[in-house]
């Protein structure tokens, strides 16, 4: 009986998901946090196309510069559009109340979005805008129905239209489909990094810890042998 209960409780969340119905298949973001050039391109896109509305306010400019190997000059000249200082948080200038009025919802802070939603969700979301005349900005989104955000990357991607099978057909746009995928992967990578900036450090630290444990094990073993050698 107890076992059955436990099995039921473990199953419940997946049952609830299944009952949710219109779950959309997410595409795999495949981000590579070790590819700093990709993360820097992501930062570039974010600052140009997103930071007007969204903040990453748990991140500081100088921290991002250090982590991604960007010089102070480059950070200031290429990626900072306000008179913020290097040590300041990456906030934006849109007042939340106005933004909520303009878009029906305030643009949320995106520092943690890749952790909350998952990288694949963010990736699919950025590819998922399609034309829908009934919406205020003329677009809807496959993973975020009735989204309040305009398709800010339309110049790059072009505009998608749903065909009779519900597939997206995209035309226009300055980038090829592959280039756009890469751009969105870079952007998603930057957001994954933002949500967990110490991840790379932690991985490196992990190897030191394992190394220490290994050496310590040898010492402990030799010590044990020494202590027990006269005991019979
Ligand atoms: C013109 C303002 C504006 C710009 C520019 C903008 N967004 Fe948004 N974004 C919004 C608004 C408003 C919402 C909230 C939508 C809603 O709740 O309906 C949103 C929501 C989101 C969400 C969903 C967050 C969540 O978990 O609910 C993500 C992810 C996102 N934006 C990413 C981006 C990225 C990446 C860019 C740059 C390529 C960008 N946005 C540019 C206004 C904007």
GROMACS .gro file of C-alpha atoms and ligand atoms in nm:
model
  275
    1UNK     CA    1   0.000   0.000   0.000
    2UNK     CA    2   0.275   0.238   0.102
    3UNK     CA    3   0.467   0.155  -0.215
    4UNK     CA    4   0.161   0.223  -0.425
    5UNK     CA    5   0.116   0.562  -0.260
    6UNK     CA    6   0.476   0.656  -0.324
    7UNK     CA    7   0.448   0.549  -0.686
    8UNK     CA    8   0.134   0.758  -0.725
    9UNK     CA    9   0.290   1.067  -0.571
   10UNK     CA   10   0.595   1.038  -0.796
   11UNK     CA   11   0.375   0.997  -1.099
   12UNK     CA   12   0.143   1.287  -1.025
   13UNK     CA   13   0.352   1.569  -1.172
   14UNK     CA   14   0.398   1.388  -1.503
   15UNK     CA   15   0.028   1.305  -1.515
   16UNK     CA   16  -0.050   1.672  -1.456
   17UNK     CA   17   0.191   1.766  -1.738
   18UNK     CA   18   0.027   1.518  -1.973
   19UNK     CA   19  -0.313   1.660  -1.886
   20UNK     CA   20  -0.181   2.009  -1.974
   21UNK     CA   21  -0.254   1.928  -2.337
   22UNK     CA   22  -0.097   2.176  -2.576
   23UNK     CA   23   0.263   2.116  -2.465
   24UNK     CA   24   0.491   2.220  -2.749
   25UNK     CA   25   0.799   2.018  -2.839
   26UNK     CA   26   1.100   2.224  -2.740
   27UNK     CA   27   1.401   2.245  -2.966
   28UNK     CA   28   1.738   2.169  -2.817
   29UNK     CA   29   1.938   2.485  -2.746
   30UNK     CA   30   2.275   2.304  -2.740
   31UNK     CA   31   2.454   2.592  -2.573
   32UNK     CA   32   2.825   2.564  -2.499
   33UNK     CA   33   2.926   2.763  -2.192
   34UNK     CA   34   3.294   2.709  -2.273
   35UNK     CA   35   3.257   2.894  -2.603
   36UNK     CA   36   3.329   3.248  -2.486
   37UNK     CA   37   3.304   3.395  -2.836
   38UNK     CA   38   2.948   3.263  -2.854
   39UNK     CA   39   2.863   3.408  -2.512
   40UNK     CA   40   3.008   3.744  -2.615
   41UNK     CA   41   2.795   3.746  -2.932
   42UNK     CA   42   2.501   3.666  -2.705
   43UNK     CA   43   2.584   3.961  -2.483
   44UNK     CA   44   2.610   4.179  -2.794
   45UNK     CA   45   2.264   4.073  -2.916
   46UNK     CA   46   2.118   4.108  -2.568
   47UNK     CA   47   2.247   4.460  -2.521
   48UNK     CA   48   2.131   4.570  -2.867
   49UNK     CA   49   1.793   4.398  -2.891
   50UNK     CA   50   1.676   4.320  -2.538
   51UNK     CA   51   1.829   4.548  -2.275
   52UNK     CA   52   1.599   4.834  -2.374
   53UNK     CA   53   1.316   4.645  -2.206
   54UNK     CA   54   1.474   4.367  -2.000
   55UNK     CA   55   1.734   4.392  -1.728
   56UNK     CA   56   1.977   4.126  -1.608
   57UNK     CA   57   1.993   4.308  -1.279
   58UNK     CA   58   2.170   4.040  -1.078
   59UNK     CA   59   2.471   4.073  -1.307
   60UNK     CA   60   2.736   4.342  -1.299
   61UNK     CA   61   2.911   4.471  -1.611
   62UNK     CA   62   3.261   4.411  -1.477
   63UNK     CA   63   3.179   4.057  -1.371
   64UNK     CA   64   3.050   3.973  -1.719
   65UNK     CA   65   3.358   4.134  -1.876
   66UNK     CA   66   3.591   3.927  -1.657
   67UNK     CA   67   3.403   3.600  -1.708
   68UNK     CA   68   3.380   3.637  -2.085
   69UNK     CA   69   3.732   3.776  -2.127
   70UNK     CA   70   3.620   4.117  -2.255
   71UNK     CA   71   3.844   4.418  -2.194
   72UNK     CA   72   3.709   4.713  -1.995
   73UNK     CA   73   3.733   4.936  -2.304
   74UNK     CA   74   3.543   4.694  -2.524
   75UNK     CA   75   3.277   4.645  -2.259
   76UNK     CA   76   3.227   5.019  -2.226
   77UNK     CA   77   3.244   5.106  -2.597
   78UNK     CA   78   3.058   4.814  -2.748
   79UNK     CA   79   2.812   4.689  -2.492
   80UNK     CA   80   2.720   4.968  -2.251
   81UNK     CA   81   2.467   5.223  -2.371
   82UNK     CA   82   2.399   5.405  -2.047
   83UNK     CA   83   2.633   5.604  -1.827
   84UNK     CA   84   2.642   5.316  -1.579
   85UNK     CA   85   2.975   5.235  -1.417
   86UNK     CA   86   3.156   4.905  -1.472
   87UNK     CA   87   3.076   4.789  -1.118
   88UNK     CA   88   2.705   4.856  -1.153
   89UNK     CA   89   2.422   4.611  -1.199
   90UNK     CA   90   2.287   4.561  -1.552
   91UNK     CA   91   1.957   4.736  -1.503
   92UNK     CA   92   1.741   4.895  -1.769
   93UNK     CA   93   1.567   5.228  -1.788
   94UNK     CA   94   1.205   5.131  -1.860
   95UNK     CA   95   0.975   5.215  -1.571
   96UNK     CA   96   0.785   4.893  -1.483
   97UNK     CA   97   0.447   5.062  -1.459
   98UNK     CA   98   0.468   5.222  -1.805
   99UNK     CA   99   0.597   4.900  -1.955
  100UNK     CA  100   0.306   4.705  -1.811
  101UNK     CA  101   0.070   4.959  -1.973
  102UNK     CA  102   0.244   4.939  -2.313
  103UNK     CA  103   0.282   4.562  -2.336
  104UNK     CA  104   0.007   4.433  -2.108
  105UNK     CA  105   0.280   4.283  -1.891
  106UNK     CA  106   0.607   4.423  -1.762
  107UNK     CA  107   0.918   4.277  -1.930
  108UNK     CA  108   1.057   4.053  -1.654
  109UNK     CA  109   1.419   4.055  -1.545
  110UNK     CA  110   1.600   3.786  -1.745
  111UNK     CA  111   1.898   3.703  -1.522
  112UNK     CA  112   1.739   3.377  -1.411
  113UNK     CA  113   1.502   3.303  -1.698
  114UNK     CA  114   1.710   3.017  -1.837
  115UNK     CA  115   1.701   2.849  -1.496
  116UNK     CA  116   1.330   2.903  -1.445
  117UNK     CA  117   1.212   2.815  -1.796
  118UNK     CA  118   1.507   2.609  -1.916
  119UNK     CA  119   1.748   2.684  -2.201
  120UNK     CA  120   1.547   2.486  -2.457
  121UNK     CA  121   1.236   2.685  -2.374
  122UNK     CA  122   1.414   3.019  -2.420
  123UNK     CA  123   1.565   2.899  -2.749
  124UNK     CA  124   1.232   2.776  -2.883
  125UNK     CA  125   1.057   3.091  -2.762
  126UNK     CA  126   1.298   3.316  -2.954
  127UNK     CA  127   1.232   3.109  -3.267
  128UNK     CA  128   0.861   3.079  -3.202
  129UNK     CA  129   0.712   3.417  -3.300
  130UNK     CA  130   0.458   3.399  -3.582
  131UNK     CA  131   0.215   3.638  -3.749
  132UNK     CA  132  -0.120   3.675  -3.575
  133UNK     CA  133  -0.329   3.980  -3.669
  134UNK     CA  134  -0.543   3.949  -3.358
  135UNK     CA  135  -0.250   4.039  -3.132
  136UNK     CA  136  -0.154   4.401  -3.047
  137UNK     CA  137   0.194   4.365  -3.203
  138UNK     CA  138   0.077   4.136  -3.483
  139UNK     CA  139   0.260   3.831  -3.347
  140UNK     CA  140   0.192   3.535  -3.125
  141UNK     CA  141   0.431   3.270  -2.995
  142UNK     CA  142   0.431   2.890  -3.011
  143UNK     CA  143   0.554   2.834  -2.654
  144UNK     CA  144   0.408   3.151  -2.498
  145UNK     CA  145   0.052   3.194  -2.626
  146UNK     CA  146  -0.077   3.555  -2.621
  147UNK     CA  147   0.269   3.685  -2.544
  148UNK     CA  148   0.295   4.060  -2.475
  149UNK     CA  149   0.642   4.094  -2.629
  150UNK     CA  150   0.683   4.217  -2.987
  151UNK     CA  151   0.902   4.011  -3.225
  152UNK     CA  152   1.211   4.224  -3.170
  153UNK     CA  153   1.436   4.001  -3.384
  154UNK     CA  154   1.209   4.016  -3.690
  155UNK     CA  155   1.471   4.209  -3.890
  156UNK     CA  156   1.709   3.918  -3.842
  157UNK     CA  157   1.475   3.618  -3.858
  158UNK     CA  158   1.199   3.745  -4.084
  159UNK     CA  159   0.835   3.674  -4.013
  160UNK     CA  160   0.690   3.327  -3.970
  161UNK     CA  161   0.342   3.231  -4.083
  162UNK     CA  162   0.163   2.914  -3.976
  163UNK     CA  163   0.072   2.696  -4.276
  164UNK     CA  164  -0.233   2.468  -4.285
  165UNK     CA  165  -0.042   2.193  -4.098
  166UNK     CA  166   0.053   2.432  -3.819
  167UNK     CA  167   0.419   2.445  -3.930
  168UNK     CA  168   0.602   2.775  -3.933
  169UNK     CA  169   0.716   2.908  -4.269
  170UNK     CA  170   0.959   3.197  -4.237
  171UNK     CA  171   1.039   3.460  -4.500
  172UNK     CA  172   1.226   3.790  -4.509
  173UNK     CA  173   1.494   3.856  -4.252
  174UNK     CA  174   1.860   3.941  -4.303
  175UNK     CA  175   1.986   3.608  -4.167
  176UNK     CA  176   1.959   3.258  -4.309
  177UNK     CA  177   1.780   3.001  -4.095
  178UNK     CA  178   2.117   2.860  -3.980
  179UNK     CA  179   2.253   3.202  -3.893
  180UNK     CA  180   1.941   3.283  -3.695
  181UNK     CA  181   1.961   2.951  -3.506
  182UNK     CA  182   2.319   3.034  -3.412
  183UNK     CA  183   2.228   3.388  -3.307
  184UNK     CA  184   1.950   3.259  -3.084
  185UNK     CA  185   2.184   2.990  -2.947
  186UNK     CA  186   2.439   3.262  -2.859
  187UNK     CA  187   2.169   3.467  -2.691
  188UNK     CA  188   2.038   3.168  -2.497
  189UNK     CA  189   2.393   3.077  -2.396
  190UNK     CA  190   2.444   3.425  -2.255
  191UNK     CA  191   2.124   3.390  -2.051
  192UNK     CA  192   2.224   3.044  -1.926
  193UNK     CA  193   2.560   3.187  -1.820
  194UNK     CA  194   2.382   3.483  -1.652
  195UNK     CA  195   2.164   3.251  -1.448
  196UNK     CA  196   2.463   3.067  -1.306
  197UNK     CA  197   2.782   3.270  -1.353
  198UNK     CA  198   2.989   3.059  -1.113
  199UNK     CA  199   2.914   2.736  -1.297
  200UNK     CA  200   3.243   2.734  -1.487
  201UNK     CA  201   3.440   2.813  -1.172
  202UNK     CA  202   3.254   2.541  -0.986
  203UNK     CA  203   3.345   2.282  -1.246
  204UNK     CA  204   3.713   2.374  -1.223
  205UNK     CA  205   3.697   2.366  -0.844
  206UNK     CA  206   3.537   2.021  -0.857
  207UNK     CA  207   3.851   1.874  -1.016
  208UNK     CA  208   4.072   2.023  -0.744
  209UNK     CA  209   3.845   1.875  -0.479
  210UNK     CA  210   3.858   1.531  -0.642
  211UNK     CA  211   4.236   1.557  -0.669
  212UNK     CA  212   4.262   1.646  -0.303
  213UNK     CA  213   4.041   1.353  -0.201
  214UNK     CA  214   4.253   1.116  -0.407
  215UNK     CA  215   4.581   1.227  -0.249
  216UNK     CA  216   4.422   1.231   0.095
  217UNK     CA  217   4.303   0.874   0.041
  218UNK     CA  218   4.657   0.756  -0.032
  219UNK     CA  219   4.793   0.929   0.277
  220UNK     CA  220   4.515   0.786   0.495
  221UNK     CA  221   4.579   0.439   0.355
  222UNK     CA  222   4.954   0.456   0.421
  223UNK     CA  223   4.886   0.584   0.772
  224UNK     CA  224   4.647   0.298   0.841
  225UNK     CA  225   4.907   0.047   0.724
  226UNK     CA  226   5.164   0.208   0.952
  227UNK     CA  227   4.932   0.197   1.258
  228UNK     CA  228   4.827  -0.162   1.208
  229UNK     CA  229   5.158  -0.312   1.107
  230UNK     CA  230   5.239  -0.437   1.466
  231UNK     CA  231   4.888  -0.554   1.547
  232UNK     CA  232   4.839  -0.926   1.488
  233LIG     C1  233   0.987   4.620  -2.649
  233LIG     C2  234   1.017   4.559  -2.522
  233LIG     C3  235   1.086   4.422  -2.525
  233LIG     C4  236   1.204   4.391  -2.588
  233LIG     C5  237   1.295   4.482  -2.667
  233LIG     C6  238   1.229   4.251  -2.557
  233LIG     N1  239   1.129   4.202  -2.478
  233LIG    FE1  240   1.121   4.013  -2.400
  233LIG     N2  241   0.944   4.058  -2.312
  233LIG     C7  242   0.879   4.180  -2.318
  233LIG     C8  243   0.755   4.170  -2.245
  233LIG     C9  244   0.654   4.282  -2.227
  233LIG    C10  245   0.748   4.040  -2.192
  233LIG    C11  246   0.636   3.979  -2.106
  233LIG    C12  247   0.541   3.910  -2.198
  233LIG    C13  248   0.416   3.861  -2.128
  233LIG     O1  249   0.420   3.834  -2.007
  233LIG     O2  250   0.315   3.850  -2.199
  233LIG    C14  251   0.867   3.971  -2.237
  233LIG    C15  252   0.897   3.838  -2.208
  233LIG    C16  253   1.015   3.773  -2.241
  233LIG    C17  254   1.050   3.638  -2.204
  233LIG    C18  255   0.964   3.545  -2.123
  233LIG    C19  256   0.997   3.561  -1.980
  233LIG    C20  257   0.912   3.474  -1.893
  233LIG     O3  258   0.967   3.383  -1.832
  233LIG     O4  259   0.791   3.497  -1.887
  233LIG    C21  260   1.176   3.614  -2.253
  233LIG    C22  261   1.257   3.485  -2.240
  233LIG    C23  262   1.216   3.732  -2.324
  233LIG     N3  263   1.117   3.828  -2.314
  233LIG    C24  264   1.336   3.744  -2.390
  233LIG    C25  265   1.374   3.855  -2.462
  233LIG    C26  266   1.496   3.863  -2.538
  233LIG    C27  267   1.603   3.754  -2.542
  233LIG    C28  268   1.496   3.984  -2.599
  233LIG    C29  269   1.600   4.037  -2.695
  233LIG    C30  270   1.618   3.958  -2.815
  233LIG    C31  271   1.375   4.054  -2.560
  233LIG     N4  272   1.302   3.971  -2.478
  233LIG    C32  273   1.341   4.182  -2.601
  233LIG    C33  274   0.923   4.293  -2.383
  233LIG    C34  275   1.039   4.303  -2.457
   0.00000   0.00000   0.00000
